[in-house]
Amino acid sequence: MNPTRIGPFVLEDNLRPDGKGSVFRGFHTKQRRNAAVKVLSAPLAAASVSACQEFSQEGKTLVELRHPHIARCYGGALDQMQGYLVHELIEGESLAALLARRERLTWDSALEITSQVCAALEHAHSAGFVHGLLSPEKILITEPLGEVKVLDFRVDRHSNPFTSTAAPSDNPFAYLAPEQLGSQPTTTVKIDLFSLGAILFHAISGQLPHQASTREEMLELRRTLRPPRLSSLALDCPVWLDDIVAQLLEPEPTDRPYGAGAVSLAFREASKKVTQRTGAVEHAAGGFSPLRRSLDNEEAKRLLGVNEVEPKPERRPFRIAIPGLLENTLFLVGALVIILGLTVWGFWPLSEQQLFDRGQALMATEDISDWNRARSSYFEPLLARFPDTAHAEEVRRQVDRISMRQAFNRMKLNYRLTRDPRSEGEAFYRKGWLAEEQGEETEALLVFRQMLREIEETEDNRPFLLLAQDRIDELSKQLLARPPLPEKSTDQDALIAPDVEESSVPPEKKTSPETP
């Protein structure tokens, strides 16, 4: 039975169309405002003080996750051991309802929706969040603007004792990545990318990549049976978009795109094609994509229909038929050369300088999403293709900056959520960071110096070692810049209360600091 009240909210309509969801339209009785209230079940394990503290911290953490395409969370609370999260109330239609009504979308409409979803994922991933349950039900298309909002981000969804009270959907495994279906599920940003690919596949083709009734069956299908090519199910789907979806649906996480930033870049390039309304030949042949940088010549000729070009016969006197044929042939050859030249030019990779300049332009911003895109789309390809580049030192420095910022954000998030550090370097750096936060700069400096002496430089530790070196340099400057203490100053002088007059202090204590 659905609850009617929780905390300061009177719960009204169930926001799931079938009435079996856990999100309600709530009315705040004091503030006289509406909100979306997600009610969570609380098993016995959640009755512990630590679990309640973690849930309270989760609400505070979710408040900080803000993006134009993410439904805003206002926090969470407990009411008689039942948890609830409060979100902004958004009027609109879910992508699931839209697909149920229309069955499938045109590829450009699906791309417009999923591009906004990808932007939300890029921001969330850079902040340390993984959705873990992305599906058309979690994607809302607002009214009347038609903007996309991703719903229901959680912190550590799969290990969180506070779970949704909603009835399971008809296809609970339809959009889950294979690594989520095993006996020991893993949670990385790659699971959201797989779900994004499954959603895009469904939206364009009108069918799911795989159909199964149990978790075990779905896992077997995910691992052994590749879904059909999207362009074979939706003939209007461009080959380059088909390639992106296929890579998103790779069973191995390492074979999927590096991150949401790379996919966002590919989608932006695709959006340019939509805006420019490129022709059918270009739609088929594709164009630049950060996920695909090569094209087979025979495939290009087949898609461009080189062997199918036949000039229409002209009614001319016999005496000029042969010259006309020659003229037409020369014209067709010239046109073919131009078309193939443009095709090759479109796939021609960026130069060494172009890769460097574009990466540097993104690094000039303070947006972590831009930084991630600079690394995945420009700096890493630059080092891979031009290992001896003159920009190598600067590029590696920028890559280190990105890794340091990500490591610092992850360390703070783990601390706020009372998680254990994930590496020895993170544990050491957290200790120094906390000392500095408490105003103990000298102690922090000692911790950071000890860290450089004792911590081995591994892939996980390197960003924290670089962060420690930065703090050593900065703290050393700050301590050197401080004015020296007066020569007669003593520890005992510092213990004198500020409201005590100097004359009231016994002379022997003032002149003899060693006197107990």
XYZ file of C-alpha atoms in Angstrom:
516
model
C 0.000 0.000 0.000
C 1.355 3.397 -0.938
C 2.178 5.779 1.932
C 0.191 8.993 2.262
C 2.683 11.074 4.191
C 6.407 11.144 4.872
C 8.313 13.854 6.702
C 6.775 17.244 5.892
C 5.302 15.938 2.616
C 1.783 14.816 1.839
C 2.154 12.221 -0.923
C -0.326 12.586 -3.757
C -0.089 10.951 -7.192
C 2.303 8.127 -8.027
C 4.399 9.504 -10.889
C 4.864 6.137 -12.605
C 2.130 5.599 -15.216
C 1.174 2.152 -13.882
C 1.034 3.434 -10.310
C 3.658 0.935 -9.127
C 6.574 3.313 -8.745
C 8.318 4.717 -5.685
C 8.260 8.383 -6.748
C 5.295 10.521 -5.736
C 4.113 14.039 -6.271
C 4.654 15.479 -2.799
C 3.300 18.661 -1.247
C 5.428 20.340 1.435
C 2.928 21.407 4.080
C 5.077 24.236 5.471
C 6.632 25.655 2.319
C 3.467 25.083 0.262
C 5.484 23.711 -2.642
C 5.370 20.579 -4.775
C 8.295 18.222 -5.292
C 9.038 14.708 -6.508
C 9.549 12.466 -3.473
C 11.277 9.094 -3.893
C 10.399 6.708 -1.061
C 13.022 4.103 -0.168
C 12.663 0.885 1.772
C 14.821 0.472 4.860
C 15.731 -3.139 5.771
C 16.981 -4.092 9.206
C 20.558 -3.514 8.072
C 19.689 0.138 7.497
C 18.698 0.630 11.133
C 22.310 1.015 12.215
C 23.620 4.445 13.095
C 26.302 4.244 10.403
C 23.754 3.380 7.690
C 21.572 6.319 8.707
C 24.573 8.632 8.655
C 25.556 7.382 5.207
C 22.048 8.007 3.897
C 22.054 11.521 5.324
C 25.425 12.124 3.680
C 24.109 10.737 0.391
C 21.402 13.391 0.349
C 23.971 16.136 0.922
C 26.200 14.733 -1.809
C 23.394 14.527 -4.362
C 22.553 18.188 -3.732
C 25.961 19.075 -5.201
C 25.248 17.232 -8.470
C 23.935 20.039 -10.663
C 23.662 20.071 -14.442
C 21.065 21.369 -16.929
C 20.240 17.789 -17.950
C 20.121 16.215 -14.464
C 17.031 16.444 -12.261
C 18.071 18.437 -9.225
C 18.052 16.810 -5.786
C 17.174 18.928 -2.752
C 18.382 16.377 -0.196
C 17.133 13.395 1.768
C 15.948 12.478 5.242
C 14.621 9.640 7.386
C 11.124 9.312 8.795
C 10.681 6.457 11.263
C 13.479 4.518 9.567
C 12.027 5.066 6.102
C 14.241 7.043 3.770
C 13.189 9.530 1.141
C 14.920 11.762 -1.409
C 13.392 15.011 -2.644
C 13.859 16.135 -6.269
C 12.562 18.951 -8.402
C 9.166 18.157 -9.898
C 9.406 18.201 -13.694
C 6.438 18.046 -16.011
C 7.061 15.915 -19.053
C 7.008 12.502 -20.692
C 9.532 9.751 -20.160
C 11.400 8.302 -23.104
C 9.815 4.948 -22.200
C 6.326 6.429 -22.623
C 7.357 8.103 -25.873
C 8.664 4.815 -27.297
C 5.544 2.971 -26.144
C 3.473 5.531 -28.014
C 5.585 5.809 -31.176
C 7.510 2.493 -31.136
C 10.647 4.033 -32.638
C 12.191 7.418 -33.366
C 14.032 8.797 -36.352
C 17.761 8.586 -35.892
C 18.212 12.357 -35.611
C 15.476 12.637 -32.944
C 17.039 9.788 -30.964
C 20.440 11.416 -31.332
C 19.139 14.742 -30.023
C 17.797 13.056 -26.877
C 20.784 10.817 -26.171
C 23.244 13.662 -26.793
C 21.733 15.486 -23.824
C 21.828 12.288 -21.765
C 25.494 11.868 -22.649
C 26.255 15.437 -21.548
C 24.642 14.648 -18.192
C 26.710 11.459 -17.859
C 29.909 13.281 -18.748
C 29.328 15.782 -15.942
C 28.250 13.128 -13.425
C 31.192 10.838 -14.185
C 33.672 13.688 -13.781
C 32.146 14.362 -10.339
C 32.524 10.719 -9.278
C 28.942 9.535 -9.868
C 27.817 6.478 -11.849
C 24.105 6.118 -12.578
C 24.099 2.328 -12.816
C 20.436 1.961 -13.776
C 20.030 4.098 -16.880
C 16.924 3.266 -18.927
C 14.212 5.075 -20.924
C 12.166 5.320 -17.705
C 14.943 7.434 -16.176
C 14.988 9.911 -19.076
C 12.372 12.657 -18.970
C 11.554 14.978 -21.870
C 10.289 18.195 -20.354
C 7.259 20.157 -21.413
C 6.973 22.533 -23.175
C 10.689 23.039 -23.961
C 11.505 19.446 -24.877
C 14.762 19.422 -22.901
C 16.040 16.161 -21.458
C 16.497 15.465 -17.750
C 18.149 12.318 -16.375
C 16.430 11.101 -13.213
C 17.389 9.063 -10.165
C 21.126 9.351 -9.627
C 22.214 7.595 -6.430
C 25.437 7.073 -4.522
C 26.674 3.460 -4.594
C 23.294 2.289 -5.851
C 24.044 -1.442 -5.854
C 25.503 -1.576 -2.329
C 23.156 0.979 -0.794
C 20.833 -0.546 1.857
C 18.143 2.044 1.080
C 16.502 0.720 -2.087
C 13.529 1.637 -4.227
C 10.106 0.358 -3.216
C 8.968 0.266 -6.854
C 7.779 -2.926 -8.517
C 10.292 -4.232 -11.077
C 9.808 -3.179 -14.679
C 8.847 -5.607 -17.433
C 12.463 -5.757 -18.692
C 14.661 -5.307 -15.608
C 17.843 -6.453 -17.402
C 17.201 -4.877 -20.815
C 19.710 -2.029 -20.477
C 22.244 -3.487 -18.036
C 25.847 -4.116 -19.062
C 27.190 -7.688 -18.880
C 29.456 -6.834 -15.937
C 26.342 -5.862 -13.940
C 24.689 -9.245 -14.499
C 27.310 -11.587 -13.036
C 27.592 -12.905 -9.494
C 30.045 -10.124 -8.620
C 28.750 -7.015 -10.419
C 31.155 -4.138 -10.991
C 30.336 -0.448 -11.165
C 32.339 1.794 -13.494
C 31.454 4.561 -15.930
C 31.513 1.939 -18.700
C 28.201 0.437 -17.512
C 26.458 3.752 -18.188
C 27.966 3.838 -21.677
C 26.599 0.362 -22.412
C 23.147 1.407 -21.180
C 23.334 4.508 -23.372
C 24.066 2.306 -26.389
C 21.160 -0.013 -25.559
C 18.802 2.957 -25.228
C 19.939 4.420 -28.543
C 19.586 1.018 -30.220
C 16.035 0.647 -28.871
C 15.013 4.197 -29.762
C 16.123 3.926 -33.400
C 15.248 0.291 -34.182
C 12.168 -0.138 -31.994
C 13.593 -3.305 -30.439
C 16.058 -4.250 -27.710
C 19.603 -5.476 -28.453
C 18.805 -8.735 -26.601
C 15.629 -10.317 -25.212
C 15.784 -12.578 -22.136
C 13.534 -13.461 -19.223
C 16.220 -14.135 -16.591
C 19.457 -12.526 -15.522
C 21.447 -15.636 -16.434
C 19.989 -15.806 -19.945
C 20.693 -12.131 -20.518
C 24.293 -12.493 -19.338
C 24.847 -15.396 -21.742
C 23.376 -13.427 -24.645
C 25.420 -10.341 -23.824
C 28.637 -12.358 -23.849
C 28.048 -14.629 -26.831
C 25.631 -12.982 -29.258
C 26.299 -9.616 -30.795
C 23.140 -7.646 -31.582
C 22.346 -7.057 -35.260
C 23.775 -3.978 -36.884
C 21.498 -1.031 -36.236
C 21.616 0.075 -39.870
C 20.202 -3.309 -40.911
C 17.105 -2.703 -38.766
C 16.677 1.010 -39.468
C 17.644 1.739 -43.050
C 17.785 5.488 -42.444
C 20.457 5.100 -39.753
C 23.870 6.409 -40.913
C 26.813 4.044 -40.855
C 28.832 6.309 -38.555
C 26.039 6.301 -35.955
C 25.731 2.532 -36.324
C 29.454 2.288 -35.541
C 29.111 4.386 -32.375
C 26.227 2.272 -31.076
C 28.098 -0.957 -31.871
C 31.101 0.229 -29.886
C 28.926 1.274 -26.944
C 27.441 -2.252 -26.895
C 30.778 -4.066 -26.832
C 30.630 -6.863 -24.203
C 34.108 -6.036 -22.897
C 34.284 -2.690 -21.039
C 37.760 -1.989 -22.418
C 36.395 -2.126 -25.973
C 33.846 0.610 -25.317
C 34.684 4.305 -25.730
C 37.061 5.803 -23.180
C 34.346 7.881 -21.575
C 31.227 9.946 -22.044
C 33.389 12.850 -23.225
C 34.492 10.950 -26.318
C 30.905 9.941 -27.066
C 29.733 13.538 -26.565
C 32.294 14.723 -29.091
C 31.091 12.133 -31.584
C 27.494 13.205 -31.001
C 28.399 16.871 -31.499
C 29.980 16.054 -34.834
C 26.820 14.152 -35.708
C 24.668 17.121 -34.712
C 26.569 19.253 -37.200
C 25.534 16.827 -39.901
C 21.900 17.168 -38.849
C 22.158 20.968 -38.838
C 23.854 21.048 -42.229
C 21.344 18.535 -43.637
C 23.997 16.546 -45.456
C 22.887 14.399 -48.354
C 22.056 10.725 -48.441
C 25.463 9.744 -49.806
C 27.213 11.542 -46.926
C 24.801 9.978 -44.411
C 25.723 6.568 -45.718
C 29.425 7.201 -46.021
C 29.679 8.894 -42.634
C 32.370 11.384 -41.774
C 34.642 12.334 -38.916
C 34.055 10.447 -35.700
C 36.389 10.237 -32.702
C 35.366 6.586 -32.406
C 36.171 5.663 -36.007
C 39.083 7.139 -37.950
C 39.498 4.828 -40.922
C 37.417 3.789 -43.913
C 37.988 0.913 -46.280
C 38.377 2.147 -49.860
C 36.218 -0.616 -51.307
C 33.505 0.143 -48.758
C 33.674 3.827 -49.685
C 33.331 3.016 -53.386
C 30.405 0.701 -52.703
C 28.592 3.268 -50.573
C 29.277 6.056 -53.031
C 27.917 3.946 -55.886
C 30.926 4.462 -58.118
C 30.112 1.462 -60.320
C 26.476 2.450 -60.645
C 26.982 5.839 -62.339
C 25.699 5.595 -65.878
C 25.267 8.701 -68.058
C 21.938 9.084 -69.765
C 22.177 8.696 -73.549
C 21.849 11.940 -75.451
C 20.149 12.366 -78.779
C 22.917 13.793 -80.904
C 23.969 13.355 -84.501
C 26.221 10.391 -85.098
C 29.129 12.628 -86.000
C 29.324 14.117 -82.451
C 28.337 11.051 -80.430
C 31.873 9.918 -79.740
C 33.161 13.350 -78.582
C 30.036 13.672 -76.347
C 30.749 10.321 -74.776
C 34.305 11.368 -74.115
C 33.151 14.631 -72.567
C 30.673 12.819 -70.296
C 33.304 10.296 -69.290
C 35.803 12.996 -68.427
C 33.165 14.852 -66.436
C 32.227 11.716 -64.457
C 35.845 10.852 -63.769
C 36.470 14.392 -62.544
C 33.370 14.319 -60.344
C 34.398 10.945 -58.943
C 37.868 12.253 -58.119
C 36.336 15.241 -56.328
C 33.909 13.059 -54.353
C 36.612 10.609 -53.324
C 38.923 13.501 -52.473
C 36.301 15.046 -50.227
C 35.678 11.654 -48.620
C 39.379 11.143 -47.900
C 39.651 14.715 -46.635
C 36.720 14.147 -44.274
C 38.487 11.135 -42.775
C 41.940 12.681 -42.791
C 43.158 12.656 -39.188
C 44.035 15.871 -37.409
C 47.638 16.991 -37.642
C 50.039 17.026 -34.722
C 49.600 20.776 -34.234
C 45.813 20.622 -34.581
C 45.568 17.946 -31.894
C 47.743 20.002 -29.566
C 45.945 23.309 -30.180
C 42.478 21.849 -29.694
C 43.497 20.112 -26.495
C 45.078 23.290 -25.127
C 41.944 25.295 -25.925
C 39.857 22.909 -23.822
C 42.377 23.044 -20.977
C 42.001 26.836 -20.879
C 38.545 26.349 -19.368
C 37.861 25.259 -15.797
C 35.265 22.690 -16.858
C 36.366 19.169 -15.904
C 34.291 17.810 -18.789
C 36.370 19.875 -21.223
C 39.543 18.600 -19.571
C 38.429 14.993 -19.923
C 37.601 15.602 -23.571
C 41.012 17.208 -24.117
C 42.723 14.074 -22.825
C 40.591 11.442 -24.573
C 40.071 13.177 -27.919
C 43.316 15.087 -28.443
C 46.203 14.522 -26.018
C 46.125 10.718 -25.918
C 45.757 10.414 -29.735
C 48.598 12.943 -30.099
C 50.992 10.897 -27.957
C 49.911 7.655 -29.642
C 50.395 8.934 -33.201
C 53.341 11.269 -32.584
C 55.397 9.779 -29.713
C 58.361 12.046 -30.558
C 56.305 15.225 -30.759
C 57.891 18.459 -29.607
C 54.791 18.958 -27.474
C 55.287 15.701 -25.544
C 56.431 17.333 -22.301
C 53.579 19.859 -22.245
C 50.991 17.232 -23.191
C 52.120 14.894 -20.413
C 52.014 17.800 -17.972
C 48.431 18.530 -18.980
C 47.453 14.860 -18.724
C 48.926 14.844 -15.214
C 46.859 17.946 -14.345
C 43.706 16.135 -15.432
C 44.603 13.006 -13.453
C 45.400 15.107 -10.384
C 42.083 16.936 -10.519
C 40.143 13.706 -10.950
C 42.059 12.059 -8.099
C 41.433 15.022 -5.786
C 37.696 15.047 -6.569
C 37.509 11.292 -6.006
C 39.389 11.584 -2.704
C 37.000 14.269 -1.421
C 33.955 12.281 -2.515
C 35.227 9.118 -0.800
C 35.874 11.114 2.369
C 32.410 12.700 2.357
C 30.805 9.291 1.895
C 33.017 7.756 4.622
C 34.505 5.322 2.118
C 37.909 3.794 2.649
C 40.696 5.188 0.440
C 41.220 3.133 -2.702
C 45.000 3.314 -2.702
C 47.884 3.910 -0.332
C 48.545 7.232 -2.023
C 44.956 8.369 -1.480
C 45.100 7.377 2.205
C 48.317 9.327 2.783
C 47.118 12.372 0.859
C 43.799 12.409 2.735
C 45.718 12.582 6.025
C 47.727 15.589 4.863
C 44.679 17.268 3.339
C 42.712 16.927 6.593
C 45.603 18.393 8.570
C 45.708 21.380 6.229
C 41.913 21.802 6.418
C 42.230 22.022 10.217
C 44.865 24.752 9.956
C 47.809 22.473 10.774
C 49.993 23.528 7.849
C 53.252 22.344 9.409
C 51.835 18.902 10.145
C 50.402 18.711 6.614
C 53.805 19.599 5.177
C 55.439 16.803 7.169
C 52.821 14.291 5.985
C 53.248 15.247 2.329
C 57.050 15.004 2.576
C 56.800 11.605 4.256
C 54.437 10.550 1.478
C 57.026 11.316 -1.215
C 59.637 9.303 0.679
C 57.570 6.220 1.443
C 54.903 5.784 -1.256
C 55.821 3.848 -4.379
C 54.918 5.524 -7.666
C 52.282 3.292 -9.240
C 49.508 4.194 -11.657
C 47.042 4.651 -8.772
C 49.488 6.526 -6.545
C 51.031 8.853 -9.137
C 48.272 11.545 -9.147
C 48.389 11.779 -5.351
C 52.184 12.016 -5.331
C 51.948 14.902 -7.796
C 49.281 16.539 -5.635
C 51.517 16.118 -2.584
C 54.445 17.781 -4.370
C 52.201 20.699 -5.314
C 51.102 21.151 -1.703
C 54.703 20.956 -0.474
C 55.696 23.774 -2.829
C 52.695 25.922 -1.882
C 52.911 25.335 1.877
C 56.660 25.999 1.888
C 56.048 29.387 0.248
C 53.302 30.230 2.736
C 55.390 29.314 5.775
C 58.432 31.245 4.516
C 56.282 34.307 3.830
C 55.013 34.491 7.396
C 56.662 37.135 9.619
C 58.962 35.671 12.300
C 57.671 35.451 15.840
C 59.015 38.000 18.369
C 62.177 36.801 20.068
C 60.669 37.040 23.557
C 57.537 35.168 22.560
C 57.060 31.921 24.433
C 54.555 29.132 24.507
C 53.500 30.315 27.948
C 52.771 33.829 26.586
C 50.325 32.276 24.121
C 48.363 30.778 26.989
C 47.517 34.213 28.436
C 43.843 34.913 27.959
C 43.243 37.986 25.765
C 41.109 39.668 28.445
C 43.836 39.417 31.109
C 45.891 42.607 31.516
C 49.649 42.279 31.224
C 50.161 43.807 34.672
C 48.192 41.005 36.265
C 50.677 38.367 35.182
C 53.186 37.561 37.951
C 56.652 38.945 37.013
C 58.426 35.678 37.653
C 56.251 33.832 35.167
C 56.758 36.512 32.517
C 60.533 36.640 32.852
C 61.166 32.973 33.563
C 59.344 30.809 31.020
C 61.000 27.680 32.368
C 59.367 28.087 35.782
C 56.618 25.461 36.104
